[in-house]
Structure formats: structure tokens, C-alpha cells
Amino acid sequence: QVQLVESGGGLVQPGGSLRLSCAASGSDFQRSTMGWHRQAPGKQRELVAFITSGDVTHYANSVKDRFTISRDNAKNTTYLQMYSLKPEDSGLYYCNAHNPYRNTMNWGQGTQVTVSS
């Protein structure tokens, strides 16, 4: 079972940048698709981006060209680099790991991102 811990959230002004980190423990990281989701108050949790074990990436249209997801398998860590942040990017950001071979899904507890002036 993989354990996930997010960090890097905080308060930034519109147009600013943040880099979120997701540190994973366990033996399944290299085989897992890693993703970031976010949830704002009163809204459903939505997919932001994911990256497969083969480094195939996908982004929600709302963050395309502004966010970059990456992974460092040697460090068992996934990152979400966010540029040009907008107030509508605010929310609780969750890291998740999906292992398609074991059919397991794990979630972190989230890190808060607030974009406000």
C-alpha cells in the first residue's frame, strides 16, 4: 500500500507560481499512474493532470499550458508546477496513485492552494 504526502501549497497572488510535491512510500510507485485532483468548496473534485509510468501526460483544458506534471522515480515523488495562477485555481489539491496491475487507488490528504490578492 502506497502512502502519499502532499506539500507546497500556500497563498499566492494572481499570476504567481507554486510547485506542489507528492512524496510516496511503497513499492508500487514506478508502476503507478500519478495524478493531481483539486476540489473547491461547493464543487466536485476534478482531475487536474496525470502522468503514467511511461511519462504520458494529460491536462485539464483549464490548466493546459500553465501547469506541468512530472515524476522522479528515484525519489518516489511527483510534482505539479503551476504558473500564471488564477483565483479559480484555488482549492484543495490531492495527489493520487493508481496501479492498474494491482487495481489499487491511493490518495493523499491534500494541500491547500489559495490564489488571491
N, CA, C and O atoms as a MOPAC input file, in Angstrom:
PM7 MOZYME 1SCF
protein

 N      0.84200 1    -1.18000 1     0.00000 1
 C      0.00000 1     0.00000 1     0.00000 1
 C      0.88800 1     1.24500 1     0.00000 1
 O      1.76600 1     1.39700 1     0.85000 1
 N      0.64900 1     2.12100 1    -0.95500 1
 C      1.43900 1     3.33500 1    -1.07100 1
 C      0.84200 1     4.42100 1    -0.18300 1
 O     -0.37500 1     4.59000 1    -0.11200 1
 N      1.72200 1     5.15100 1     0.48900 1
 C      1.32200 1     6.28800 1     1.30500 1
 C      1.76100 1     7.56900 1     0.59600 1
 O      2.88600 1     7.65100 1     0.10300 1
 N      0.88400 1     8.56000 1     0.54400 1
 C      1.13600 1     9.78900 1    -0.19400 1
 C      1.03500 1    10.99100 1     0.73400 1
 O      0.09600 1    11.10200 1     1.52300 1
 N      2.00900 1    11.88900 1     0.63400 1
 C      2.02000 1    13.10500 1     1.43000 1
 C      2.29600 1    14.28600 1     0.51400 1
 O      3.35400 1    14.36200 1    -0.11200 1
 N      1.33500 1    15.21500 1     0.43700 1
 C      1.48000 1    16.40300 1    -0.39400 1
 C      2.10400 1    17.54500 1     0.40000 1
 O      1.97000 1    17.61700 1     1.62200 1
 N      2.78100 1    18.42700 1    -0.30700 1
 C      3.33300 1    19.63000 1     0.29400 1
 C      3.49000 1    20.69500 1    -0.78300 1
 O      3.39500 1    20.40000 1    -1.97400 1
 N      3.72900 1    21.92300 1    -0.36600 1
 C      3.99500 1    23.00400 1    -1.29600 1
 C      2.86500 1    23.97700 1    -1.51600 1
 O      3.04200 1    24.98200 1    -2.20400 1
 N      1.71000 1    23.70400 1    -0.95100 1
 C      0.60300 1    24.62800 1    -1.09500 1
 C      0.82800 1    25.90000 1    -0.31000 1
 O      1.74000 1    25.99400 1     0.51200 1
 N     -0.02000 1    26.87800 1    -0.57800 1
 C      0.09800 1    28.14100 1     0.11900 1
 C     -0.74300 1    29.21300 1    -0.52300 1
 O     -1.58400 1    28.94000 1    -1.38000 1
 N     -0.50700 1    30.43300 1    -0.09700 1
 C     -1.21900 1    31.60500 1    -0.60100 1
 C     -0.33000 1    32.35200 1    -1.58300 1
 O      0.80000 1    32.71700 1    -1.25600 1
 N     -0.84500 1    32.57800 1    -2.78600 1
 C     -0.11600 1    33.33300 1    -3.80400 1
 C     -1.05800 1    34.32000 1    -4.46500 1
 O     -2.27400 1    34.12900 1    -4.46500 1
 N     -0.49300 1    35.37200 1    -5.02700 1
 C     -1.29800 1    36.34300 1    -5.74300 1
 C     -1.55200 1    35.87500 1    -7.17200 1
 O     -0.79200 1    35.05900 1    -7.69200 1
 N     -2.60100 1    36.37400 1    -7.81300 1
 C     -2.84500 1    36.00400 1    -9.21000 1
 C     -1.62200 1    36.26500 1   -10.07200 1
 O     -0.95800 1    37.29400 1    -9.94600 1
 N     -1.33900 1    35.31500 1   -10.95000 1
 C     -0.16000 1    35.39300 1   -11.78800 1
 C      1.06700 1    34.75200 1   -11.18800 1
 O      2.08800 1    34.61600 1   -11.86300 1
 N      0.98700 1    34.35700 1    -9.93800 1
 C      2.11600 1    33.75500 1    -9.25800 1
 C      2.28200 1    32.28300 1    -9.57900 1
 O      1.55200 1    31.71800 1   -10.39400 1
 N      3.26100 1    31.67200 1    -8.92000 1
 C      3.61400 1    30.27900 1    -9.18200 1
 C      3.74300 1    29.49700 1    -7.88800 1
 O      4.06500 1    30.05500 1    -6.83900 1
 N      3.49100 1    28.20800 1    -7.97400 1
 C      3.70100 1    27.27500 1    -6.88200 1
 C      4.13400 1    25.94200 1    -7.46000 1
 O      3.77000 1    25.59600 1    -8.58400 1
 N      4.90500 1    25.20100 1    -6.69500 1
 C      5.22200 1    23.82900 1    -7.05400 1
 C      4.78300 1    22.90900 1    -5.94000 1
 O      5.25800 1    23.01400 1    -4.80900 1
 N      3.87600 1    22.00700 1    -6.26200 1
 C      3.39900 1    21.02000 1    -5.31800 1
 C      4.21900 1    19.74900 1    -5.44200 1
 O      4.63100 1    19.36600 1    -6.53600 1
 N      4.44900 1    19.10200 1    -4.31500 1
 C      5.17100 1    17.84600 1    -4.28900 1
 C      4.30800 1    16.77200 1    -3.65100 1
 O      3.50400 1    17.04700 1    -2.76000 1
 N      4.48500 1    15.56000 1    -4.11500 1
 C      3.78500 1    14.40800 1    -3.56100 1
 C      4.81400 1    13.31800 1    -3.33400 1
 O      5.31000 1    12.71000 1    -4.28300 1
 N      5.13000 1    13.07700 1    -2.08200 1
 C      6.10100 1    12.05500 1    -1.71800 1
 C      5.38500 1    10.74800 1    -1.43100 1
 O      4.44000 1    10.70700 1    -0.64300 1
 N      5.83600 1     9.68800 1    -2.07000 1
 C      5.20100 1     8.38300 1    -1.94500 1
 C      6.13000 1     7.39100 1    -1.27900 1
 O      7.34200 1     7.40800 1    -1.49700 1
 N      5.55700 1     6.53700 1    -0.47600 1
 C      6.28900 1     5.41700 1     0.09400 1
 C      5.59600 1     4.13000 1    -0.33200 1
 O      4.37100 1     4.07900 1    -0.43500 1
 N      6.38100 1     3.10500 1    -0.57500 1
 C      5.84100 1     1.85100 1    -1.03600 1
 C      6.56900 1     1.37100 1    -2.27900 1
 O      7.41000 1     2.08200 1    -2.83000 1
 N      6.24600 1     0.17500 1    -2.71400 1
 C      6.96800 1    -0.45900 1    -3.80800 1
 C      6.30500 1    -0.31000 1    -5.17300 1
 O      6.86900 1    -0.75100 1    -6.17400 1
 N      5.12800 1     0.29700 1    -5.23900 1
 C      4.35800 1     0.34200 1    -6.47600 1
 C      4.47500 1     1.65100 1    -7.23600 1
 O      3.82100 1     1.81400 1    -8.26600 1
 N      5.29200 1     2.59300 1    -6.76200 1
 C      5.33400 1     3.91700 1    -7.36900 1
 C      5.68000 1     3.86400 1    -8.85200 1
 O      5.01700 1     4.51400 1    -9.66100 1
 N      6.69900 1     3.10700 1    -9.21700 1
 C      7.17300 1     3.09200 1   -10.59700 1
 C      6.13100 1     2.55500 1   -11.57000 1
 O      6.14200 1     2.92100 1   -12.74600 1
 N      5.24300 1     1.70400 1   -11.10500 1
 C      4.21500 1     1.12500 1   -11.95700 1
 C      2.91900 1     1.92000 1   -11.96200 1
 O      1.99200 1     1.59200 1   -12.70400 1
 N      2.84700 1     2.94300 1   -11.15700 1
 C      1.60500 1     3.66500 1   -10.95400 1
 C      1.48800 1     4.88500 1   -11.84600 1
 O      2.47300 1     5.55100 1   -12.16700 1
 N      0.24800 1     5.15700 1   -12.23600 1
 C     -0.08600 1     6.44500 1   -12.81700 1
 C     -0.31600 1     7.42800 1   -11.67100 1
 O     -1.09600 1     7.15100 1   -10.76000 1
 N      0.35200 1     8.55600 1   -11.71600 1
 C      0.23900 1     9.56300 1   -10.67500 1
 C     -0.60000 1    10.73100 1   -11.17600 1
 O     -0.44600 1    11.18300 1   -12.31000 1
 N     -1.47700 1    11.20500 1   -10.32400 1
 C     -2.35500 1    12.28200 1   -10.72700 1
 C     -2.53200 1    13.32700 1    -9.64800 1
 O     -2.25900 1    13.09600 1    -8.47000 1
 N     -2.99800 1    14.47800 1   -10.08500 1
 C     -3.39700 1    15.55300 1    -9.18800 1
 C     -4.85100 1    15.90200 1    -9.47000 1
 O     -5.24700 1    16.08800 1   -10.62100 1
 N     -5.63100 1    15.98600 1    -8.41700 1
 C     -7.01100 1    16.45100 1    -8.47200 1
 C     -7.15200 1    17.64300 1    -7.54400 1
 O     -6.33200 1    17.84700 1    -6.64900 1
 N     -8.18300 1    18.41700 1    -7.76000 1
 C     -8.44200 1    19.53600 1    -6.86300 1
 C     -9.93400 1    19.65600 1    -6.59900 1
 O    -10.76500 1    19.21000 1    -7.39000 1
 N    -10.24800 1    20.26300 1    -5.47500 1
 C    -11.63700 1    20.45400 1    -5.09900 1
 C    -11.80300 1    21.80700 1    -4.43000 1
 O    -11.13800 1    22.11300 1    -3.44100 1
 N    -12.69200 1    22.60400 1    -4.97900 1
 C    -13.04700 1    23.88600 1    -4.39600 1
 C    -14.34900 1    23.73100 1    -3.62000 1
 O    -15.13900 1    22.83700 1    -3.92200 1
 N    -14.58800 1    24.58500 1    -2.62600 1
 C    -15.83600 1    24.49800 1    -1.85800 1
 C    -17.06300 1    24.55300 1    -2.76000 1
 O    -17.16600 1    25.42200 1    -3.62600 1
 N    -17.98800 1    23.62600 1    -2.55400 1
 C    -19.20700 1    23.58800 1    -3.33600 1
 C    -19.07200 1    22.96900 1    -4.70700 1
 O    -20.03900 1    22.94500 1    -5.46800 1
 N    -17.89700 1    22.46600 1    -5.04000 1
 C    -17.67300 1    21.86900 1    -6.35000 1
 C    -17.21000 1    20.42600 1    -6.21900 1
 O    -16.71400 1    20.00700 1    -5.17300 1
 N    -17.38200 1    19.67700 1    -7.30200 1
 C    -16.90100 1    18.30700 1    -7.35000 1
 C    -15.38700 1    18.28900 1    -7.50000 1
 O    -14.78700 1    19.21000 1    -8.05400 1
 N    -14.79100 1    17.22500 1    -6.99400 1
 C    -13.37500 1    17.04300 1    -7.21500 1
 C    -13.12900 1    16.80200 1    -8.70200 1
 O    -13.84100 1    16.02100 1    -9.33400 1
 N    -12.13000 1    17.46600 1    -9.25500 1
 C    -11.86000 1    17.35900 1   -10.67400 1
 C    -10.40800 1    16.98900 1   -10.93200 1
 O     -9.51100 1    17.34100 1   -10.16600 1
 N    -10.20200 1    16.27400 1   -12.02000 1
 C     -8.85800 1    15.92000 1   -12.43500 1
 C     -8.13800 1    17.15100 1   -12.96300 1
 O     -8.68400 1    17.90200 1   -13.77200 1
 N     -6.91600 1    17.35100 1   -12.50400 1
 C     -6.06700 1    18.42700 1   -12.99400 1
 C     -5.07300 1    17.90000 1   -14.02500 1
 O     -4.95300 1    18.45500 1   -15.11700 1
 N     -4.37000 1    16.84000 1   -13.67900 1
 C     -3.36500 1    16.26900 1   -14.56300 1
 C     -2.99400 1    14.87800 1   -14.08700 1
 O     -3.17100 1    14.54700 1   -12.91500 1
 N     -2.47700 1    14.06300 1   -14.99900 1
 C     -1.88100 1    12.80500 1   -14.60000 1
 C     -0.67300 1    12.50200 1   -15.47100 1
 O     -0.51500 1    13.04700 1   -16.56300 1
 N      0.17000 1    11.62000 1   -14.96000 1
 C      1.33700 1    11.16000 1   -15.69100 1
 C      1.46500 1     9.66200 1   -15.47200 1
 O      1.42600 1     9.18900 1   -14.33600 1
 N      1.61900 1     8.91400 1   -16.56300 1
 C      1.70600 1     7.46700 1   -16.47800 1
 C      3.12700 1     7.03300 1   -16.15600 1
 O      4.04900 1     7.84800 1   -16.11000 1
 N      3.28400 1     5.73200 1   -15.93500 1
 C      4.61600 1     5.17900 1   -15.69300 1
 C      5.52900 1     5.35300 1   -16.89700 1
 O      6.75200 1     5.33900 1   -16.75300 1
 N      4.94300 1     5.52000 1   -18.09300 1
 C      5.70900 1     5.77100 1   -19.30000 1
 C      5.82100 1     7.23800 1   -19.66200 1
 O      6.21300 1     7.56900 1   -20.78100 1
 N      5.48200 1     8.12700 1   -18.72900 1
 C      5.61600 1     9.58100 1   -18.88200 1
 C      4.65100 1    10.17400 1   -19.90200 1
 O      4.91700 1    11.23500 1   -20.46500 1
 N      3.53300 1     9.49600 1   -20.14100 1
 C      2.46200 1    10.09900 1   -20.91700 1
 C      1.66100 1    11.00100 1   -19.99100 1
 O      1.27700 1    10.58500 1   -18.89800 1
 N      1.40800 1    12.22800 1   -20.41800 1
 C      0.72700 1    13.20800 1   -19.57500 1
 C     -0.60900 1    13.62700 1   -20.15600 1
 O     -0.84200 1    13.53700 1   -21.36100 1
 N     -1.46900 1    14.08100 1   -19.28400 1
 C     -2.76500 1    14.61900 1   -19.66500 1
 C     -3.08700 1    15.78100 1   -18.73200 1
 O     -2.80300 1    15.72600 1   -17.53600 1
 N     -3.68300 1    16.83500 1   -19.29200 1
 C     -4.05300 1    18.00800 1   -18.51700 1
 C     -5.48600 1    18.40900 1   -18.79200 1
 O     -5.97600 1    18.28900 1   -19.91500 1
 N     -6.14600 1    18.88100 1   -17.76300 1
 C     -7.43700 1    19.50400 1   -17.97000 1
 C     -7.26000 1    20.75400 1   -18.82600 1
 O     -6.24400 1    21.44500 1   -18.73300 1
 N     -8.25300 1    21.03500 1   -19.65500 1
 C     -8.15300 1    22.19700 1   -20.53700 1
 C     -7.93400 1    23.49500 1   -19.75900 1
 O     -7.27600 1    24.41100 1   -20.25100 1
 N     -8.47500 1    23.57300 1   -18.56600 1
 C     -8.38000 1    24.79300 1   -17.78000 1
 C     -6.95900 1    25.09000 1   -17.29400 1
 O     -6.65700 1    26.22900 1   -16.93600 1
 N     -6.08900 1    24.08500 1   -17.27800 1
 C     -4.72700 1    24.28900 1   -16.78600 1
 C     -3.68100 1    24.03500 1   -17.85500 1
 O     -2.49000 1    24.23600 1   -17.61300 1
 N     -4.09800 1    23.60100 1   -19.02200 1
 C     -3.16300 1    23.31300 1   -20.10400 1
 C     -2.32700 1    24.55000 1   -20.42200 1
 O     -2.85100 1    25.66200 1   -20.48400 1
 N     -1.04600 1    24.35300 1   -20.61900 1
 C     -0.07000 1    25.39700 1   -20.93300 1
 C      0.34000 1    26.22800 1   -19.72000 1
 O      1.19900 1    27.10300 1   -19.83600 1
 N     -0.26000 1    25.96800 1   -18.56300 1
 C      0.12000 1    26.67300 1   -17.34500 1
 C      0.71200 1    25.74400 1   -16.29400 1
 O      1.57800 1    26.15600 1   -15.52200 1
 N      0.25700 1    24.49300 1   -16.25600 1
 C      0.71600 1    23.52000 1   -15.26700 1
 C      1.55000 1    22.44800 1   -15.94700 1
 O      1.32900 1    22.12800 1   -17.11500 1
 N      2.49900 1    21.90000 1   -15.22200 1
 C      3.30200 1    20.79400 1   -15.70300 1
 C      3.41800 1    19.73500 1   -14.62100 1
 O      3.83800 1    20.02500 1   -13.50100 1
 N      3.04400 1    18.50100 1   -14.95800 1
 C      3.19900 1    17.39000 1   -14.03200 1
 C      4.45200 1    16.61600 1   -14.41000 1
 O      4.75500 1    16.44500 1   -15.59100 1
 N      5.17400 1    16.15000 1   -13.40400 1
 C      6.38000 1    15.38100 1   -13.63700 1
 C      6.55200 1    14.36100 1   -12.51800 1
 O      5.84900 1    14.40700 1   -11.50800 1
 N      7.48500 1    13.45100 1   -12.70800 1
 C      7.76200 1    12.45800 1   -11.68300 1
 C      9.24600 1    12.16500 1   -11.64500 1
 O      9.93500 1    12.23900 1   -12.66200 1
 N      9.72500 1    11.83500 1   -10.46900 1
 C     11.09800 1    11.42600 1   -10.25100 1
 C     11.03600 1    10.06900 1    -9.57700 1
 O     10.83600 1     9.97600 1    -8.36600 1
 N     11.21000 1     9.01400 1   -10.36600 1
 C     11.06300 1     7.66600 1    -9.83100 1
 C     12.14000 1     7.32900 1    -8.79700 1
 O     11.89600 1     6.54400 1    -7.88000 1
 N     13.31900 1     7.91400 1    -8.94100 1
 C     14.38000 1     7.66500 1    -7.97600 1
 C     14.03400 1     8.20400 1    -6.60000 1
 O     14.49700 1     7.67800 1    -5.58800 1
 N     13.21900 1     9.25300 1    -6.56000 1
 C     12.82300 1     9.86600 1    -5.29900 1
 C     11.40700 1     9.51300 1    -4.88600 1
 O     10.93700 1     9.96500 1    -3.84100 1
 N     10.71700 1     8.70800 1    -5.69400 1
 C      9.31600 1     8.36900 1    -5.41600 1
 C      8.47600 1     9.62100 1    -5.18200 1
 O      7.69100 1     9.69100 1    -4.23600 1
 N      8.65200 1    10.60000 1    -6.05200 1
 C      7.99200 1    11.88500 1    -5.87900 1
 C      7.39000 1    12.36000 1    -7.19400 1
 O      7.99800 1    12.22500 1    -8.25500 1
 N      6.19800 1    12.91100 1    -7.11000 1
 C      5.51500 1    13.52800 1    -8.23600 1
 C      5.35300 1    15.01300 1    -7.94700 1
 O      5.11900 1    15.40500 1    -6.80400 1
 N      5.47900 1    15.83900 1    -8.97900 1
 C      5.39700 1    17.28300 1    -8.83300 1
 C      4.31700 1    17.85900 1    -9.73000 1
 O      3.99400 1    17.30600 1   -10.78100 1
 N      3.77400 1    18.96800 1    -9.29800 1
 C      2.88900 1    19.76700 1   -10.13300 1
 C      3.38800 1    21.20100 1   -10.08800 1
 O      3.21600 1    21.89400 1    -9.08500 1
 N      4.00800 1    21.64400 1   -11.17800 1
 C      4.48400 1    23.00700 1   -11.29200 1
 C      3.37100 1    23.86000 1   -11.87400 1
 O      2.85700 1    23.56000 1   -12.95200 1
 N      2.99700 1    24.91400 1   -11.17400 1
 C      1.88300 1    25.74900 1   -11.56500 1
 C      2.36400 1    27.17100 1   -11.80400 1
 O      2.97600 1    27.78200 1   -10.92900 1
 N      2.08700 1    27.69300 1   -12.98600 1
 C      2.41800 1    29.05800 1   -13.36200 1
 C      1.14200 1    29.82700 1   -13.67200 1
 O      0.08700 1    29.24100 1   -13.91500 1
 N      1.25900 1    31.13900 1   -13.65800 1
 C      0.15300 1    32.02000 1   -14.04200 1
 C     -1.13900 1    31.64800 1   -13.32100 1
 O     -2.18900 1    31.48900 1   -13.94300 1
 N     -1.04600 1    31.51700 1   -12.02700 1
 C     -2.19100 1    31.06400 1   -11.24400 1
 C     -3.32100 1    32.07700 1   -11.24600 1
 O     -3.10300 1    33.28800 1   -11.22600 1
 N     -4.53300 1    31.54700 1   -11.26900 1
 C     -5.74600 1    32.33500 1   -11.27900 1
 C     -6.55800 1    32.04200 1   -10.02100 1
 O     -6.41000 1    30.97100 1    -9.43100 1
 N     -7.41200 1    32.97100 1    -9.60200 1
 C     -8.25500 1    32.70300 1    -8.43400 1
 C     -9.05800 1    31.40600 1    -8.55200 1
 O     -9.26500 1    30.71600 1    -7.55400 1
 N     -9.50700 1    31.07300 1    -9.75100 1
 C    -10.27900 1    29.85900 1    -9.93400 1
 C     -9.45200 1    28.58400 1    -9.79600 1
 O    -10.00700 1    27.48500 1    -9.79300 1
 N     -8.13400 1    28.71700 1    -9.68100 1
 C     -7.28700 1    27.57100 1    -9.39500 1
 C     -7.27800 1    27.20700 1    -7.91400 1
 O     -6.74000 1    26.16600 1    -7.53900 1
 N     -7.85800 1    28.03800 1    -7.08200 1
 C     -7.86200 1    27.80100 1    -5.64500 1
 C     -8.60700 1    26.51700 1    -5.30100 1
 O     -9.60400 1    26.17500 1    -5.93700 1
 N     -8.11800 1    25.81900 1    -4.30000 1
 C     -8.76800 1    24.60700 1    -3.85500 1
 C     -7.81100 1    23.71100 1    -3.09900 1
 O     -6.63500 1    24.02800 1    -2.92300 1
 N     -8.33600 1    22.60000 1    -2.66300 1
 C     -7.52800 1    21.58700 1    -2.00300 1
 C     -7.03400 1    20.62000 1    -3.06800 1
 O     -7.83000 1    19.99100 1    -3.76600 1
 N     -5.73400 1    20.50900 1    -3.18600 1
 C     -5.11500 1    19.67700 1    -4.21200 1
 C     -4.70400 1    18.34000 1    -3.62200 1
 O     -3.98300 1    18.27600 1    -2.62700 1
 N     -5.17500 1    17.27600 1    -4.25500 1
 C     -4.90600 1    15.91900 1    -3.80200 1
 C     -4.02000 1    15.18800 1    -4.79400 1
 O     -4.22100 1    15.27500 1    -6.00600 1
 N     -3.05600 1    14.47900 1    -4.27900 1
 C     -2.25300 1    13.56800 1    -5.06900 1
 C     -2.89500 1    12.18600 1    -5.02700 1
 O     -3.42600 1    11.77600 1    -3.99500 1
 N     -2.84700 1    11.47200 1    -6.13900 1
 C     -3.32200 1    10.10300 1    -6.12900 1
 C     -2.41000 1     9.20300 1    -6.94900 1
 O     -1.71400 1     9.65100 1    -7.86100 1
 N     -2.43600 1     7.93200 1    -6.60100 1
 C     -1.64200 1     6.92200 1    -7.28400 1
 C     -2.54200 1     5.76600 1    -7.66900 1
 O     -3.24700 1     5.20900 1    -6.82800 1
 N     -2.51600 1     5.40600 1    -8.94200 1
 C     -3.30700 1     4.29100 1    -9.44100 1
 C     -2.37900 1     3.24200 1   -10.02300 1
 O     -1.59600 1     3.52000 1   -10.93200 1
 N     -2.47600 1     2.03900 1    -9.49000 1
 C     -1.71900 1     0.90800 1   -10.00800 1
 C     -2.67500 1     0.03300 1   -10.79700 1
 O     -3.51300 1    -0.64500 1   -10.20300 1
 N     -2.57000 1     0.03000 1   -12.13200 1
 C     -3.53700 1    -0.72300 1   -12.93900 1
 C     -3.37200 1    -2.23000 1   -12.84200 1
 O     -4.29800 1    -2.97000 1   -13.17300 1
 N     -2.21400 1    -2.70400 1   -12.39600 1
 C     -1.97500 1    -4.14100 1   -12.28700 1
 C     -2.54500 1    -4.71500 1   -11.00000 1
 O     -3.11700 1    -5.80500 1   -10.99800 1
 N     -2.38700 1    -3.98700 1    -9.91700 1
 C     -2.97300 1    -4.40000 1    -8.64100 1
 C     -4.38800 1    -3.88200 1    -8.45600 1
 O     -5.08300 1    -4.29200 1    -7.52700 1
 N     -4.81800 1    -2.98500 1    -9.33300 1
 C     -6.13300 1    -2.35300 1    -9.22800 1
 C     -6.30300 1    -1.67000 1    -7.87800 1
 O     -7.29100 1    -1.88500 1    -7.17700 1
 N     -5.33900 1    -0.85500 1    -7.53300 1
 C     -5.38800 1    -0.11400 1    -6.28900 1
 C     -5.37500 1     1.38200 1    -6.57300 1
 O     -4.83100 1     1.83100 1    -7.58200 1
 N     -5.97500 1     2.13800 1    -5.67900 1
 C     -6.01600 1     3.58600 1    -5.76400 1
 C     -5.74400 1     4.15300 1    -4.38100 1
 O     -6.38700 1     3.76200 1    -3.40600 1
 N     -4.79700 1     5.06900 1    -4.29400 1
 C     -4.45500 1     5.70500 1    -3.03400 1
 C     -4.48800 1     7.22000 1    -3.18000 1
 O     -4.19200 1     7.76500 1    -4.24300 1
 N     -4.85000 1     7.88000 1    -2.10100 1
 C     -4.97700 1     9.33300 1    -2.07900 1
 C     -4.21500 1     9.92200 1    -0.90900 1
 O     -4.14700 1     9.33000 1     0.16800 1
 N     -3.64100 1    11.10000 1    -1.13500 1
 C     -3.09300 1    11.86800 1    -0.04100 1
 C     -4.18300 1    12.65500 1     0.64600 1
 O     -5.34700 1    12.59400 1     0.24700 1
 N     -3.81400 1    13.39600 1     1.68000 1
 C     -4.78900 1    14.17000 1     2.43900 1
 C     -5.00300 1    15.57500 1     1.89600 1
 O     -5.91500 1    16.27500 1     2.33700 1
 N     -4.18600 1    15.99100 1     0.95700 1
 C     -4.38500 1    17.25300 1     0.28400 1
 C     -3.51200 1    18.37900 1     0.80200 1
 O     -3.05900 1    18.36200 1     1.94700 1
 N     -3.28300 1    19.36000 1    -0.06200 1
 C     -2.58600 1    20.57700 1     0.31500 1
 C     -3.34800 1    21.76100 1    -0.27300 1
 O     -3.76600 1    21.72200 1    -1.43100 1
 N     -3.52500 1    22.79900 1     0.51500 1
 C     -4.37000 1    23.91700 1     0.12600 1
 C     -3.61600 1    24.90200 1    -0.76000 1
 O     -2.48900 1    25.29700 1    -0.46000 1
 N     -4.25900 1    25.28600 1    -1.85200 1
 C     -3.75600 1    26.33800 1    -2.73300 1
 C     -4.78000 1    27.45700 1    -2.75400 1
 O     -5.94600 1    27.23300 1    -3.08000 1
 N     -4.34900 1    28.64900 1    -2.41000 1
 C     -5.22600 1    29.81100 1    -2.43400 1
 C     -4.58700 1    30.89300 1    -3.29000 1
 O     -3.46600 1    31.32900 1    -3.02500 1
 N     -5.30900 1    31.32200 1    -4.31700 1
 C     -4.83900 1    32.37300 1    -5.22300 1
 C     -5.73300 1    33.58300 1    -4.99800 1
 O     -6.91100 1    33.57100 1    -5.35300 1
 N     -5.17500 1    34.60800 1    -4.41800 1
 C     -5.96800 1    35.77700 1    -4.05400 1
 C     -5.07900 1    36.99200 1    -3.89600 1
 O     -3.92000 1    36.88600 1    -3.49500 1
 N     -5.63500 1    38.14500 1    -4.21600 1
 C     -4.95300 1    39.40500 1    -3.98600 1
 C     -5.46800 1    40.07400 1    -2.71800 1
 O     -5.00500 1    41.15700 1    -2.36000 1

